[in-house]
C-alpha cells in the first residue's frame, strides 16, 4: 500500500493506493464507510500521523476501505488525479528523527575510522523536514553541502526493548529521506568531538517522501535499487542490501536505548558520497518500489552565525 499526505482543494487529506491503482481520498472514503456502517462518521483522519495516533494503522483497514469504495462504486467520488493534488511530506514534524552513521560498508570504508561494531546513531531536528518539490536552502557561508540518499523506516507503535524477531510488527513502512549535510561543518564537529546535529539539522536539510510504502510491499530486509541524480547526472547507484545493520537489527538496537513512538523516523544511512550541490541544482532521489523525491536548490539570504 502507498500512503501519502496530500493537499487537495486547499485541504490536507490522507490518500492511499494499492499497487499501481490510482490514489483515493482515504479521508473521505473512511468517513463514508463509517457513516454507512454505524450511522456516524468519526473525526476526519487527515494525515499519516493522525492515523498512527489513532492506533488504526492496519492493512486490514486500508483493504476494508478499498473494498467499500469498490462495492458502492464510489471511485468517481474519491479518486484523485495526480495533477489535482500536491504531495506533502509524510510528516510535517515527526516526533524523532534517528539517523545512522556509516551503516553501509562501502561508505564506511571511505572514512579512515574503523568499521562500526554496533549501530552508530544520532538525531536530526524535526524542524528540518520539507516535502517533495520544496526548496533546499543553502546557507551562503557554510561551504560544501551534500545530499545523501537514505531508506527511512517509520515506527508504527510504541517500541521499547523490541527484539529483532518481532520488529516487523512495529514498522508502518518506508519512505525516502535526503540527509542533507554541511560537510565542512561536519568535519569540524567530528574533529572537536561535537555531536553530529548542527551540520545535519539546518532548515530544509531533511527532504522526505513522497510516499509511505507498507512493509508487505517491500519486505523487512529489502534489497532495493537506489539512485541519486543532480541535474540528471547520476551521482550514486546503490542497493539497500548493502546495509551493515538491517532494519530489524536497527529497531532492536535503538529501542534498547530509546523509547520510540508512532511516527518516529529511523533513517538507515547513506551508501555513498554524492558530491556537492549548488544553487540552481535539482536533486532527484529514487528508491525502487518507494518512489521519486525531487527538490530544487537555492541559496539562502540569511547567513548562519559565524563560529566564535
PDB file of N, CA and C in Angstrom, residues 30-31 34-35 38 40-45 56:
ATOM      1  N   UNK A  30     -13.075   6.849   4.275  1.00  0.00           N
ATOM      2  CA  UNK A  30     -13.238   6.294   5.619  1.00  0.00           C
ATOM      3  C   UNK A  30     -14.473   6.872   6.298  1.00  0.00           C
ATOM      4  N   UNK A  31     -14.676   8.185   6.151  1.00  0.00           N
ATOM      5  CA  UNK A  31     -15.863   8.782   6.769  1.00  0.00           C
ATOM      6  C   UNK A  31     -17.148   8.237   6.144  1.00  0.00           C
ATOM      7  N   UNK A  34     -17.695   4.758   7.600  1.00  0.00           N
ATOM      8  CA  UNK A  34     -18.152   4.822   8.988  1.00  0.00           C
ATOM      9  C   UNK A  34     -19.610   5.259   9.064  1.00  0.00           C
ATOM     10  N   UNK A  35     -19.979   6.238   8.266  1.00  0.00           N
ATOM     11  CA  UNK A  35     -21.373   6.715   8.268  1.00  0.00           C
ATOM     12  C   UNK A  35     -22.327   5.622   7.800  1.00  0.00           C
ATOM     13  N   UNK A  38     -22.099   2.615  10.767  1.00  0.00           N
ATOM     14  CA  UNK A  38     -22.502   2.911  12.147  1.00  0.00           C
ATOM     15  C   UNK A  38     -23.447   4.098  12.257  1.00  0.00           C
ATOM     16  N   UNK A  40     -22.594   7.126  11.976  1.00  0.00           N
ATOM     17  CA  UNK A  40     -21.883   8.301  12.466  1.00  0.00           C
ATOM     18  C   UNK A  40     -20.443   8.269  11.990  1.00  0.00           C
ATOM     19  N   UNK A  41     -20.037   9.289  11.255  1.00  0.00           N
ATOM     20  CA  UNK A  41     -18.646   9.388  10.812  1.00  0.00           C
ATOM     21  C   UNK A  41     -17.783   9.913  11.946  1.00  0.00           C
ATOM     22  N   UNK A  42     -16.618   9.313  12.106  1.00  0.00           N
ATOM     23  CA  UNK A  42     -15.697   9.752  13.152  1.00  0.00           C
ATOM     24  C   UNK A  42     -14.948  11.007  12.751  1.00  0.00           C
ATOM     25  N   UNK A  43     -14.036  11.419  13.621  1.00  0.00           N
ATOM     26  CA  UNK A  43     -13.203  12.587  13.335  1.00  0.00           C
ATOM     27  C   UNK A  43     -12.379  12.315  12.082  1.00  0.00           C
ATOM     28  N   UNK A  44     -12.287  13.290  11.175  1.00  0.00           N
ATOM     29  CA  UNK A  44     -11.536  13.053   9.938  1.00  0.00           C
ATOM     30  C   UNK A  44     -10.071  12.704  10.206  1.00  0.00           C
ATOM     31  N   UNK A  45      -9.582  11.710   9.508  1.00  0.00           N
ATOM     32  CA  UNK A  45      -8.156  11.336   9.539  1.00  0.00           C
ATOM     33  C   UNK A  45      -7.496  12.028   8.356  1.00  0.00           C
ATOM     34  N   UNK A  56      -5.040   2.944  14.440  1.00  0.00           N
ATOM     35  CA  UNK A  56      -5.779   2.206  13.403  1.00  0.00           C
ATOM     36  C   UNK A  56      -4.941   1.967  12.138  1.00  0.00           C
TER      37      UNK A  56
END
